[in-house]
Phi, psi and omega in degrees: 000128183277129178272124179271138178296149180296152177296143181305325181263016182302318178301319177296316178302314182296322179293319179295319179294324178295321177298316180296320181292334181284353180096354177285143178290117179272120186246127180234136178251129176247127180248110174205103195265330180195175351270192183301311180298319179295322178296316179301318182291344178270350184300317178299329177291318175301318179297320180294319179296315181296314184289319187277334183248342184063036188268167166271116188254123175249135184244124173271124186214152173303142186304328182297337183252005187299315182296325178295315181295330176296343178276359177273122184292342181278349187260129179267328182212149179240132179246100184285140175247125183277094182291329182290327181227066188296323183285320183298323182258009188295316184296318178294322178296316181295322177298316179294323180297322185266005179292329178257154174252107187272140175280332179210142171238137181236118178262109178260008178266322174076022177249165182300317183293322180288324177294323177297319178298314179299321181287320181292344177289350179060036176290152179296323180227134177242119177251149179224160181286154180291336184273024182291160177211184179062023179079013182300328185301335182286350178260000180261152168282330178201148171261143184252136171086164178281156177274078182234096184274002178272008175259163178295148181302326177300316181291323177298317178295323181289354173305329179296318178294318179297319179302321181274358181075026179265157176294129182246112180248104182292350179260009182270103176238085189282071180253138174227124179246149174293162178303144181294141174280337180290127178292129180228147180289146178259341186266350183239151173294150184242129174247127177257125179253134182236090187274355184269169173186148181292320178277133174297330182286353178262000189262112167295140186307134185297326180296335176284322172303316181296322178297318177297318180301316180298320179291321179294318177301318181295337181262012173090015180263136173279127186248125172253146169243122186231169180117201180286159181300143180295144182279332184266140176288328180294133181252127177264357194276139180285159175298142181105344177283135176267103186268109180252012182298128180075006185248002182233147167287172177296324179293316178294324176300315177300319179296319179294317182296332178296340180269354184281137173271345183202140176232128176244121193209154165285176177283093185211165185306312179300331175297316180293325176296318179298317179296320179297332179273010177064032172271135179293125187247136165253108186258131177260110187233136179231291185280352182247166188259116180297340176296328182267316190226027172288172178300129184283142176105191184254161173084012180258163176233138174246126179245133181203151175287337175053052172288173183297334183276357183257135002275139179255343181056035185244144175278351180235129180276125180254003179281131177304329176271084194309126174052037181294340177297335179252317185291343176290344178274116181270154178306326182296325178294321178293318179297320179298317178294321180297316179298320180298316180297314184291330176291330180284332186265117174044064186301332181292337183269344188282145169287167178294123182258063184282147173288154177304134180090353178254149178289000000 
């Protein structure tokens, strides 16, 4: 039998567990303020801390995401940070931060401002991620995990659990949403399309999303379009599409996505939320690396043109063949992947998904 060396943070873990066993409230602060995808990737770490330490877990997050984080069953309290008006709300935020005496603070953001927040909480121990920058490491008592950015972001965050010797489950996304207020059909499969992305280089052409939507509608699929409101006034979308862009809160978006049988999306926060909800995702990825930020979990598909310049991690495309990492993906390839996913899910409920020209 091979003896495994103890986890580097095992003494800290044992001390924290002893505190919890003594009946004292064990308090842990988690700092991960944005973005939506990054927050989703931190959920398994929150679950590991809650399960492994039995702690009271407080999460510092940008105010825009506070309601979403409150839907995480591992989180006991949410401490919103007003990113839009940081100076105006700073004194109140610091008072709330110091209201509790934390036994441990964990910074999973790795920036100077997040490390300062973790330090200002006056926690007994401050841990930080290995991927930190801006000098944040000098504010930590220890950095957790190897500096290996070729792993998925979920695994990088879970280095904290491994450091403490806790069970690390990359598939644990403890989210619970209320039933959606948006009316959705119960008798037909639902496909959610997410055509937006903050980076222009992450956007598969909207007219191709619309072409896919039209084909899915013709095959008996109810099509939703979700995410932020479209920037263009011109609409490429066929009649029959239920357009919810800009009409849902993040919590309602999560509730709607739980009803989706299929999600087709660019590399964007709602795509990661859908994957966390165990919805089968077809992700269109070009400038980013699916090894790091592809949809987490099993049963997903990543489609990309995969030119030599990809991944470039750039907001500006410098390839003369503009955005060929995405435009090389044709609607028929997306439809083929969609049909495959829908055939696997509850086949008895599905309508016949025949290709055009086939019976």
